Amino acid sequence: MSTLLQVVEACGIVAFACSGFIEARRKEMDLVGVFVVAFITAFGGGTLRDMLLDRRPLYWVEHQEYALLVFILALLAIPLFKHLRSTVAEKIIVIADALGLGLFSAVGASLALEAQMPIFICAMMGVITGIFGGVLRDVLCNEIPMVFRRGQLYATCSFVGCWVYLILELLAAPQAVALIASIVVTLTMRLLAVRLDLKLPG
C-alpha cells in the first residue's frame, strides 16, 4: 500500500472511530464499550474488504499502530465527549461518518483495483469498505443500520464516489487527484443528502 493510501486510511480510521465514540457515549457505555464500538466502526469495513480480497495479514494487524491509535483516542474521548450536548453530538456523528465514508470508500476501490478485480467489483468493494463499519456500529448500539433505513442517501454516495476514483484512474489521472476527487464527491453528496433530505425514490 502506498504512503498516500496509508494516510487516507489512517484519517478514515480516526473519523469512523470518532463516530463510534459518540454513539457509544450516547448509549452510556463504559470505557470497554466505547473502545469496542469505536474499534469495530473503524476496522469493520476494512476487515471485510481484506477478507474478500484475500489480503493477509489484515491491515490493522499489519499496522498495529492503527489499533493503538483507537485505544488512545478512546481514553481521551470519554472525558472529552462526556458532557457533549445531544444536538452537537448528532452533527459531529454526521460529519465524522460522512468523512469516514468518503475516505474508506476511496481506499477500498483503490485496493481492489490494485488487486486487479473487475471494475464493478472494485466499486462494490469500495462501498463495502465504506459502509460496513457503520453497519456493525449501529447493530452493536441496538439501532437499525443507517444504510438500511429509508433515509437520506448513504451507500449511493459511496458508490458514486468510488466510480469517480475508478474513472479518473482509468483516465491515467494522478492517484492523489483521483483519491481527493472521490473523497470530496462522497463527502459532499452525503452532507447535501442530510442537509436537503435527499432520498432514493420509493
PDB file of C-alpha atoms in Angstrom:
ATOM      1  CA  MET A   1       0.000   0.000   0.000  1.00  0.00           C
ATOM      2  CA  SER A   2       1.368   3.427  -0.921  1.00  0.00           C
ATOM      3  CA  THR A   3       2.115   6.036   1.734  1.00  0.00           C
ATOM      4  CA  LEU A   4      -0.727   8.187   0.388  1.00  0.00           C
ATOM      5  CA  LEU A   5      -3.251   5.362   0.813  1.00  0.00           C
ATOM      6  CA  GLN A   6      -1.978   4.715   4.335  1.00  0.00           C
ATOM      7  CA  VAL A   7      -2.507   8.373   5.245  1.00  0.00           C
ATOM      8  CA  VAL A   8      -6.030   8.343   3.797  1.00  0.00           C
ATOM      9  CA  GLU A   9      -6.808   5.080   5.602  1.00  0.00           C
ATOM     10  CA  ALA A  10      -5.497   6.441   8.923  1.00  0.00           C
ATOM     11  CA  CYS A  11      -7.694   9.538   8.552  1.00  0.00           C
ATOM     12  CA  GLY A  12     -10.677   7.285   7.833  1.00  0.00           C
ATOM     13  CA  ILE A  13      -9.952   5.264  10.971  1.00  0.00           C
ATOM     14  CA  VAL A  14      -9.924   8.416  13.105  1.00  0.00           C
ATOM     15  CA  ALA A  15     -13.140   9.723  11.513  1.00  0.00           C
ATOM     16  CA  PHE A  16     -15.064   6.467  11.963  1.00  0.00           C
ATOM     17  CA  ALA A  17     -13.655   5.965  15.469  1.00  0.00           C
ATOM     18  CA  CYS A  18     -14.999   9.395  16.461  1.00  0.00           C
ATOM     19  CA  SER A  19     -18.478   8.481  15.265  1.00  0.00           C
ATOM     20  CA  GLY A  20     -18.173   5.246  17.257  1.00  0.00           C
ATOM     21  CA  PHE A  21     -17.067   7.107  20.388  1.00  0.00           C
ATOM     22  CA  ILE A  22     -20.033   9.452  20.320  1.00  0.00           C
ATOM     23  CA  GLU A  23     -22.587   6.749  19.577  1.00  0.00           C
ATOM     24  CA  ALA A  24     -21.221   4.598  22.419  1.00  0.00           C
ATOM     25  CA  ARG A  25     -21.326   7.518  24.856  1.00  0.00           C
ATOM     26  CA  ARG A  26     -24.920   8.284  23.831  1.00  0.00           C
ATOM     27  CA  LYS A  27     -25.726   4.701  24.860  1.00  0.00           C
ATOM     28  CA  GLU A  28     -23.924   5.355  28.199  1.00  0.00           C
ATOM     29  CA  MET A  29     -21.318   2.628  27.663  1.00  0.00           C
ATOM     30  CA  ASP A  30     -18.202   2.336  29.819  1.00  0.00           C
ATOM     31  CA  LEU A  31     -14.601   2.508  28.574  1.00  0.00           C
ATOM     32  CA  VAL A  32     -14.660  -1.081  27.293  1.00  0.00           C
ATOM     33  CA  GLY A  33     -17.890  -0.480  25.379  1.00  0.00           C
ATOM     34  CA  VAL A  34     -16.609   2.793  23.918  1.00  0.00           C
ATOM     35  CA  PHE A  35     -13.397   1.134  22.735  1.00  0.00           C
ATOM     36  CA  VAL A  36     -15.146  -1.915  21.257  1.00  0.00           C
ATOM     37  CA  VAL A  37     -17.718   0.162  19.352  1.00  0.00           C
ATOM     38  CA  ALA A  38     -15.030   2.545  18.063  1.00  0.00           C
ATOM     39  CA  PHE A  39     -12.733  -0.343  17.112  1.00  0.00           C
ATOM     40  CA  ILE A  40     -15.413  -2.185  15.163  1.00  0.00           C
ATOM     41  CA  THR A  41     -16.615   1.010  13.483  1.00  0.00           C
ATOM     42  CA  ALA A  42     -13.080   1.908  12.440  1.00  0.00           C
ATOM     43  CA  PHE A  43     -11.970  -1.539  11.288  1.00  0.00           C
ATOM     44  CA  GLY A  44     -15.131  -3.439  10.322  1.00  0.00           C
ATOM     45  CA  GLY A  45     -15.322  -2.375   6.688  1.00  0.00           C
ATOM     46  CA  GLY A  46     -11.597  -2.727   6.033  1.00  0.00           C
ATOM     47  CA  THR A  47     -11.514  -6.150   7.664  1.00  0.00           C
ATOM     48  CA  LEU A  48     -14.315  -7.472   5.446  1.00  0.00           C
ATOM     49  CA  ARG A  49     -12.581  -5.950   2.415  1.00  0.00           C
ATOM     50  CA  ASP A  50      -9.278  -7.659   3.266  1.00  0.00           C
ATOM     51  CA  MET A  51     -11.032 -10.993   3.768  1.00  0.00           C
ATOM     52  CA  LEU A  52     -12.842 -10.734   0.423  1.00  0.00           C
ATOM     53  CA  LEU A  53      -9.637  -9.720  -1.363  1.00  0.00           C
ATOM     54  CA  ASP A  54      -7.709 -12.445   0.495  1.00  0.00           C
ATOM     55  CA  ARG A  55      -5.228  -9.899   1.860  1.00  0.00           C
ATOM     56  CA  ARG A  56      -3.159 -11.194   4.761  1.00  0.00           C
ATOM     57  CA  PRO A  57      -2.397 -10.087   7.360  1.00  0.00           C
ATOM     58  CA  LEU A  58      -5.430  -7.878   7.933  1.00  0.00           C
ATOM     59  CA  TYR A  59      -4.482  -4.220   7.636  1.00  0.00           C
ATOM     60  CA  TRP A  60      -4.909  -3.405  11.332  1.00  0.00           C
ATOM     61  CA  VAL A  61      -2.865  -6.477  12.272  1.00  0.00           C
ATOM     62  CA  GLU A  62      -0.080  -5.475   9.899  1.00  0.00           C
ATOM     63  CA  HIS A  63      -0.170  -1.915  11.232  1.00  0.00           C
ATOM     64  CA  GLN A  64      -0.710  -2.297  14.974  1.00  0.00           C
ATOM     65  CA  GLU A  65      -0.319   1.464  15.371  1.00  0.00           C
ATOM     66  CA  TYR A  66      -3.858   1.807  13.972  1.00  0.00           C
ATOM     67  CA  ALA A  67      -5.324  -0.253  16.826  1.00  0.00           C
ATOM     68  CA  LEU A  68      -3.141   1.581  19.349  1.00  0.00           C
ATOM     69  CA  LEU A  69      -4.362   4.915  17.969  1.00  0.00           C
ATOM     70  CA  VAL A  70      -8.010   3.947  18.501  1.00  0.00           C
ATOM     71  CA  PHE A  71      -7.212   2.771  22.054  1.00  0.00           C
ATOM     72  CA  ILE A  72      -5.527   6.083  22.935  1.00  0.00           C
ATOM     73  CA  LEU A  73      -8.340   8.068  21.334  1.00  0.00           C
ATOM     74  CA  ALA A  74     -10.877   6.072  23.382  1.00  0.00           C
ATOM     75  CA  LEU A  75      -9.105   7.105  26.602  1.00  0.00           C
ATOM     76  CA  LEU A  76      -9.178  10.746  25.527  1.00  0.00           C
ATOM     77  CA  ALA A  77     -12.698  10.661  24.101  1.00  0.00           C
ATOM     78  CA  ILE A  78     -14.559   9.706  27.281  1.00  0.00           C
ATOM     79  CA  PRO A  79     -13.807  12.906  29.248  1.00  0.00           C
ATOM     80  CA  LEU A  80     -13.923  14.984  26.058  1.00  0.00           C
ATOM     81  CA  PHE A  81     -17.365  13.823  24.887  1.00  0.00           C
ATOM     82  CA  LYS A  82     -18.888  13.190  28.322  1.00  0.00           C
ATOM     83  CA  HIS A  83     -20.769  16.477  28.536  1.00  0.00           C
ATOM     84  CA  LEU A  84     -21.394  16.917  24.816  1.00  0.00           C
ATOM     85  CA  ARG A  85     -24.900  18.155  24.075  1.00  0.00           C
ATOM     86  CA  SER A  86     -27.015  15.771  22.014  1.00  0.00           C
ATOM     87  CA  THR A  87     -27.518  18.264  19.159  1.00  0.00           C
ATOM     88  CA  VAL A  88     -23.769  18.847  18.859  1.00  0.00           C
ATOM     89  CA  ALA A  89     -23.131  15.096  19.080  1.00  0.00           C
ATOM     90  CA  GLU A  90     -25.558  14.463  16.218  1.00  0.00           C
ATOM     91  CA  LYS A  91     -23.750  16.962  13.989  1.00  0.00           C
ATOM     92  CA  ILE A  92     -20.335  15.510  14.821  1.00  0.00           C
ATOM     93  CA  ILE A  93     -21.532  11.975  14.065  1.00  0.00           C
ATOM     94  CA  VAL A  94     -22.925  13.039  10.678  1.00  0.00           C
ATOM     95  CA  ILE A  95     -19.728  14.868   9.674  1.00  0.00           C
ATOM     96  CA  ALA A  96     -17.340  12.197  11.008  1.00  0.00           C
ATOM     97  CA  ASP A  97     -19.373   9.420   9.417  1.00  0.00           C
ATOM     98  CA  ALA A  98     -19.541  11.217   6.048  1.00  0.00           C
ATOM     99  CA  LEU A  99     -15.793  11.850   6.112  1.00  0.00           C
ATOM    100  CA  GLY A 100     -15.032   8.244   7.054  1.00  0.00           C
ATOM    101  CA  LEU A 101     -17.381   7.055   4.302  1.00  0.00           C
ATOM    102  CA  GLY A 102     -15.517   9.078   1.691  1.00  0.00           C
ATOM    103  CA  LEU A 103     -12.046   8.110   2.898  1.00  0.00           C
ATOM    104  CA  PHE A 104     -12.695   4.371   3.235  1.00  0.00           C
ATOM    105  CA  SER A 105     -14.694   4.098   0.007  1.00  0.00           C
ATOM    106  CA  ALA A 106     -11.802   5.549  -1.991  1.00  0.00           C
ATOM    107  CA  VAL A 107      -9.248   3.286  -0.294  1.00  0.00           C
ATOM    108  CA  GLY A 108     -11.402   0.188  -0.807  1.00  0.00           C
ATOM    109  CA  ALA A 109     -11.852   0.877  -4.517  1.00  0.00           C
ATOM    110  CA  SER A 110      -8.131   1.578  -4.889  1.00  0.00           C
ATOM    111  CA  LEU A 111      -7.031  -1.650  -3.206  1.00  0.00           C
ATOM    112  CA  ALA A 112      -9.494  -3.710  -5.248  1.00  0.00           C
ATOM    113  CA  LEU A 113      -8.184  -2.109  -8.441  1.00  0.00           C
ATOM    114  CA  GLU A 114      -4.639  -2.844  -7.299  1.00  0.00           C
ATOM    115  CA  ALA A 115      -5.688  -6.491  -6.809  1.00  0.00           C
ATOM    116  CA  GLN A 116      -6.899  -6.488 -10.436  1.00  0.00           C
ATOM    117  CA  MET A 117     -10.540  -7.072  -9.614  1.00  0.00           C
ATOM    118  CA  PRO A 118     -13.194  -6.382 -12.318  1.00  0.00           C
ATOM    119  CA  ILE A 119     -14.168  -2.715 -12.405  1.00  0.00           C
ATOM    120  CA  PHE A 120     -17.705  -3.146 -10.998  1.00  0.00           C
ATOM    121  CA  ILE A 121     -16.345  -5.327  -8.176  1.00  0.00           C
ATOM    122  CA  CYS A 122     -13.845  -2.558  -7.388  1.00  0.00           C
ATOM    123  CA  ALA A 123     -16.742  -0.138  -6.923  1.00  0.00           C
ATOM    124  CA  MET A 124     -18.648  -2.605  -4.739  1.00  0.00           C
ATOM    125  CA  MET A 125     -15.523  -3.289  -2.671  1.00  0.00           C
ATOM    126  CA  GLY A 126     -15.225   0.433  -2.040  1.00  0.00           C
ATOM    127  CA  VAL A 127     -18.851   0.591  -0.892  1.00  0.00           C
ATOM    128  CA  ILE A 128     -18.364  -2.404   1.427  1.00  0.00           C
ATOM    129  CA  THR A 129     -15.264  -0.791   2.937  1.00  0.00           C
ATOM    130  CA  GLY A 130     -17.129   2.471   3.433  1.00  0.00           C
ATOM    131  CA  ILE A 131     -20.394   1.256   4.941  1.00  0.00           C
ATOM    132  CA  PHE A 132     -19.758  -1.980   6.840  1.00  0.00           C
ATOM    133  CA  GLY A 133     -18.099  -0.437   9.900  1.00  0.00           C
ATOM    134  CA  GLY A 134     -21.111   1.829  10.394  1.00  0.00           C
ATOM    135  CA  VAL A 135     -23.462  -1.144   9.976  1.00  0.00           C
ATOM    136  CA  LEU A 136     -21.678  -3.016  12.780  1.00  0.00           C
ATOM    137  CA  ARG A 137     -21.632   0.121  14.953  1.00  0.00           C
ATOM    138  CA  ASP A 138     -25.390   0.562  14.670  1.00  0.00           C
ATOM    139  CA  VAL A 139     -26.061  -3.141  15.315  1.00  0.00           C
ATOM    140  CA  LEU A 140     -23.890  -3.065  18.472  1.00  0.00           C
ATOM    141  CA  CYS A 141     -25.736   0.047  19.640  1.00  0.00           C
ATOM    142  CA  ASN A 142     -29.112  -1.637  19.038  1.00  0.00           C
ATOM    143  CA  GLU A 143     -30.053   0.624  16.126  1.00  0.00           C
ATOM    144  CA  ILE A 144     -31.291  -0.195  12.644  1.00  0.00           C
ATOM    145  CA  PRO A 145     -28.185   0.366  10.490  1.00  0.00           C
ATOM    146  CA  MET A 146     -28.259   3.766   8.809  1.00  0.00           C
ATOM    147  CA  VAL A 147     -27.686   2.242   5.392  1.00  0.00           C
ATOM    148  CA  PHE A 148     -30.808   0.051   5.724  1.00  0.00           C
ATOM    149  CA  ARG A 149     -33.186   2.841   6.735  1.00  0.00           C
ATOM    150  CA  ARG A 150     -35.245   4.591   4.100  1.00  0.00           C
ATOM    151  CA  GLY A 151     -33.466   7.844   4.823  1.00  0.00           C
ATOM    152  CA  GLN A 152     -31.025  10.209   3.160  1.00  0.00           C
ATOM    153  CA  LEU A 153     -28.608   8.880   0.547  1.00  0.00           C
ATOM    154  CA  TYR A 154     -25.746   6.923   2.106  1.00  0.00           C
ATOM    155  CA  ALA A 155     -24.446   3.897   0.183  1.00  0.00           C
ATOM    156  CA  THR A 156     -25.296   5.734  -3.041  1.00  0.00           C
ATOM    157  CA  CYS A 157     -22.828   8.485  -2.107  1.00  0.00           C
ATOM    158  CA  SER A 158     -20.121   5.880  -1.603  1.00  0.00           C
ATOM    159  CA  PHE A 159     -20.953   4.176  -4.907  1.00  0.00           C
ATOM    160  CA  VAL A 160     -20.748   7.429  -6.889  1.00  0.00           C
ATOM    161  CA  GLY A 161     -17.512   8.410  -5.147  1.00  0.00           C
ATOM    162  CA  CYS A 162     -15.951   5.053  -5.996  1.00  0.00           C
ATOM    163  CA  TRP A 163     -16.792   5.495  -9.671  1.00  0.00           C
ATOM    164  CA  VAL A 164     -15.214   8.961  -9.639  1.00  0.00           C
ATOM    165  CA  TYR A 165     -11.993   7.351  -8.390  1.00  0.00           C
ATOM    166  CA  LEU A 166     -12.107   4.450 -10.839  1.00  0.00           C
ATOM    167  CA  ILE A 167     -12.874   6.609 -13.889  1.00  0.00           C
ATOM    168  CA  LEU A 168     -10.049   9.026 -13.057  1.00  0.00           C
ATOM    169  CA  GLU A 169      -7.661   6.090 -12.597  1.00  0.00           C
ATOM    170  CA  LEU A 170      -8.706   4.665 -15.981  1.00  0.00           C
ATOM    171  CA  LEU A 171      -8.032   8.099 -17.490  1.00  0.00           C
ATOM    172  CA  ALA A 172      -4.498   7.908 -16.006  1.00  0.00           C
ATOM    173  CA  ALA A 173      -5.028  10.787 -13.573  1.00  0.00           C
ATOM    174  CA  PRO A 174      -2.533  11.003 -10.677  1.00  0.00           C
ATOM    175  CA  GLN A 175      -3.602   8.814  -7.769  1.00  0.00           C
ATOM    176  CA  ALA A 176      -3.695  11.797  -5.402  1.00  0.00           C
ATOM    177  CA  VAL A 177      -6.112  13.626  -7.692  1.00  0.00           C
ATOM    178  CA  ALA A 178      -8.337  10.550  -8.040  1.00  0.00           C
ATOM    179  CA  LEU A 179      -8.404   9.946  -4.278  1.00  0.00           C
ATOM    180  CA  ILE A 180      -9.133  13.559  -3.352  1.00  0.00           C
ATOM    181  CA  ALA A 181     -11.856  13.888  -6.001  1.00  0.00           C
ATOM    182  CA  SER A 182     -13.503  10.666  -4.827  1.00  0.00           C
ATOM    183  CA  ILE A 183     -13.424  11.699  -1.162  1.00  0.00           C
ATOM    184  CA  VAL A 184     -14.764  15.188  -1.888  1.00  0.00           C
ATOM    185  CA  VAL A 185     -17.625  13.865  -4.042  1.00  0.00           C
ATOM    186  CA  THR A 186     -18.678  11.249  -1.467  1.00  0.00           C
ATOM    187  CA  LEU A 187     -18.406  13.671   1.465  1.00  0.00           C
ATOM    188  CA  THR A 188     -20.250  16.468  -0.339  1.00  0.00           C
ATOM    189  CA  MET A 189     -23.026  14.181  -1.574  1.00  0.00           C
ATOM    190  CA  ARG A 190     -23.588  12.749   1.905  1.00  0.00           C
ATOM    191  CA  LEU A 191     -23.665  16.146   3.647  1.00  0.00           C
ATOM    192  CA  LEU A 192     -26.023  17.528   0.985  1.00  0.00           C
ATOM    193  CA  ALA A 193     -28.234  14.455   1.355  1.00  0.00           C
ATOM    194  CA  VAL A 194     -28.529  15.138   5.091  1.00  0.00           C
ATOM    195  CA  ARG A 195     -28.994  18.877   4.650  1.00  0.00           C
ATOM    196  CA  LEU A 196     -31.537  18.670   1.813  1.00  0.00           C
ATOM    197  CA  ASP A 197     -33.110  15.339   2.855  1.00  0.00           C
ATOM    198  CA  LEU A 198     -32.229  13.712  -0.455  1.00  0.00           C
ATOM    199  CA  LYS A 199     -33.549  10.146  -0.791  1.00  0.00           C
ATOM    200  CA  LEU A 200     -33.820   7.457  -3.407  1.00  0.00           C
ATOM    201  CA  PRO A 201     -37.346   7.166  -4.865  1.00  0.00           C
ATOM    202  CA  GLY A 202     -39.533   4.650  -3.073  1.00  0.00           C
TER     203      GLY A 202
END
